[in-house]
mmCIF file of C-alpha atoms in Angstrom:
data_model
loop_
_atom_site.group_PDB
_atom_site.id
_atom_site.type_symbol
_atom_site.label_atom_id
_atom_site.label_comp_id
_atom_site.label_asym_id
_atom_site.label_seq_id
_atom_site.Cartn_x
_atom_site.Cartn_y
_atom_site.Cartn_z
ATOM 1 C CA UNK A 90 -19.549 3.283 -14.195
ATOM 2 C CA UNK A 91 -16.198 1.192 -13.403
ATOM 3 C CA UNK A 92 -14.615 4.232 -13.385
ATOM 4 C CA UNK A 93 -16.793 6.217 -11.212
ATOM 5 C CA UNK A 94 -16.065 3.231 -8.754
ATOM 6 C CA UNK A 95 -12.792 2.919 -9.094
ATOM 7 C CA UNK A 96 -12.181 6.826 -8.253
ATOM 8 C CA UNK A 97 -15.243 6.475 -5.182
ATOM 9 C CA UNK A 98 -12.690 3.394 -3.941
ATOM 10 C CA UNK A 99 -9.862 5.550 -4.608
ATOM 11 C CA UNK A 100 -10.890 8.228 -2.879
ATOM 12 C CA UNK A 101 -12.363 6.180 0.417
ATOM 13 C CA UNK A 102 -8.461 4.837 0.504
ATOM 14 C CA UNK A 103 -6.760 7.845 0.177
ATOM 15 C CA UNK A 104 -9.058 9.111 3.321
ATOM 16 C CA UNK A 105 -8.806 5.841 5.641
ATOM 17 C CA UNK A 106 -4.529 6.646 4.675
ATOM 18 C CA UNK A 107 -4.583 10.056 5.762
ATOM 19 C CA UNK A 108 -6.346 9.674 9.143
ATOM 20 C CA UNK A 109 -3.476 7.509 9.975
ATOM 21 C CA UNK A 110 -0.876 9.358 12.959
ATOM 22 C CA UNK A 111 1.767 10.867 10.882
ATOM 23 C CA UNK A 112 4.813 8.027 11.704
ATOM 24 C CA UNK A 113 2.155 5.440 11.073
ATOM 25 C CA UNK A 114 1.182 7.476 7.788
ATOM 26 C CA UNK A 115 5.022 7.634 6.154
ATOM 27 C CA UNK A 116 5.881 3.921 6.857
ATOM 28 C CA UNK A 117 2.524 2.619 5.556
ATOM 29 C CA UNK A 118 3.085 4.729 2.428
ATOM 30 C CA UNK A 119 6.771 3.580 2.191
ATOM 31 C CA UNK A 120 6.177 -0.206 2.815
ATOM 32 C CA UNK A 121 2.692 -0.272 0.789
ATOM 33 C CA UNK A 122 3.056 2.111 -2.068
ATOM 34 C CA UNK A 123 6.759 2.525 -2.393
ATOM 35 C CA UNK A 124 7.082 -1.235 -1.557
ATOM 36 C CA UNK A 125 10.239 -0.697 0.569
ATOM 37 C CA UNK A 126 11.206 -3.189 3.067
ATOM 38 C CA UNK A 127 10.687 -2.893 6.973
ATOM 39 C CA UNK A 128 13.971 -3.146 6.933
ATOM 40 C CA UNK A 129 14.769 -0.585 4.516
ATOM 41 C CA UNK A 130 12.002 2.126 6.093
ATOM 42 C CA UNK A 131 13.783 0.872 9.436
ATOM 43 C CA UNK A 132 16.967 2.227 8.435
ATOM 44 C CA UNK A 133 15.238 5.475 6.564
ATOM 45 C CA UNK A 134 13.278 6.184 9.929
ATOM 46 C CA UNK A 135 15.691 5.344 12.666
ATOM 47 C CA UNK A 136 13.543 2.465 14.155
ATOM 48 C CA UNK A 137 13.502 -1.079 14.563
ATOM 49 C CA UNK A 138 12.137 -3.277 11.959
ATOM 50 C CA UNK A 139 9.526 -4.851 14.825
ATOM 51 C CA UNK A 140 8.320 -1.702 14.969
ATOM 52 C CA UNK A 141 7.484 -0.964 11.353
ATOM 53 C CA UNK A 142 5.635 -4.037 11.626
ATOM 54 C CA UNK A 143 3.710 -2.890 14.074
ATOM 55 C CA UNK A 144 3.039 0.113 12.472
ATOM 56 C CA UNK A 145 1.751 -1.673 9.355
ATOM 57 C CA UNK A 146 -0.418 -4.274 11.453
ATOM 58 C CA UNK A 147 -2.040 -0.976 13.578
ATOM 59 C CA UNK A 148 -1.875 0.756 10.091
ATOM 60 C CA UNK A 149 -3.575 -2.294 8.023
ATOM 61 C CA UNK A 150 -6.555 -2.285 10.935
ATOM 62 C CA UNK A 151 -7.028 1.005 11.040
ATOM 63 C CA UNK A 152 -7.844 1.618 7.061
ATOM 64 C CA UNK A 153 -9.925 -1.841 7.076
ATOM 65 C CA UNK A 154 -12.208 -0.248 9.671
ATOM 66 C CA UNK A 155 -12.295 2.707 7.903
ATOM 67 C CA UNK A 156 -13.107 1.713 5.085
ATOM 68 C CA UNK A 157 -15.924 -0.933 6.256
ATOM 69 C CA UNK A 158 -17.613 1.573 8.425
ATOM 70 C CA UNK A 159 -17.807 3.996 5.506
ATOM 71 C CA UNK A 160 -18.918 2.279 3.103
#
């Protein structure tokens, strides 16, 4: 049953990440699963690190919506 959940949750986050804009997409996935720093996705991406954190703040909002108005 924990497992069914875990893969349900899984799944839900995966979704919420992928309805992200594209930009918004790669430096969430850098900074949150590859753990990079804004300033290292900054220099990757050829953008300031103000706005990877705004990226990650729109980004963060964005999959807690999601998530709470699908589940």
């Amino acid at each position: 049953e924990n497992k069914i959940l875990h893969s349900e949750e899984t799944a839900l986050l995966n979704k919420a990440i992928e309805n992200l804009p594209p930009q918004r997409k790669e430096v969430f996935y850098l900074c949150k699963m590859e753990g990079k720093s804004y300033l290292e996705v900054s220099q990757r991406l050829g953008i300031s690190a103000s706005t990877i954190n705004d990226h990650i703040v729109k980004a963060n909002r964005a999959v807690r919506d999601y998530i709470l108005a699908n589940t």
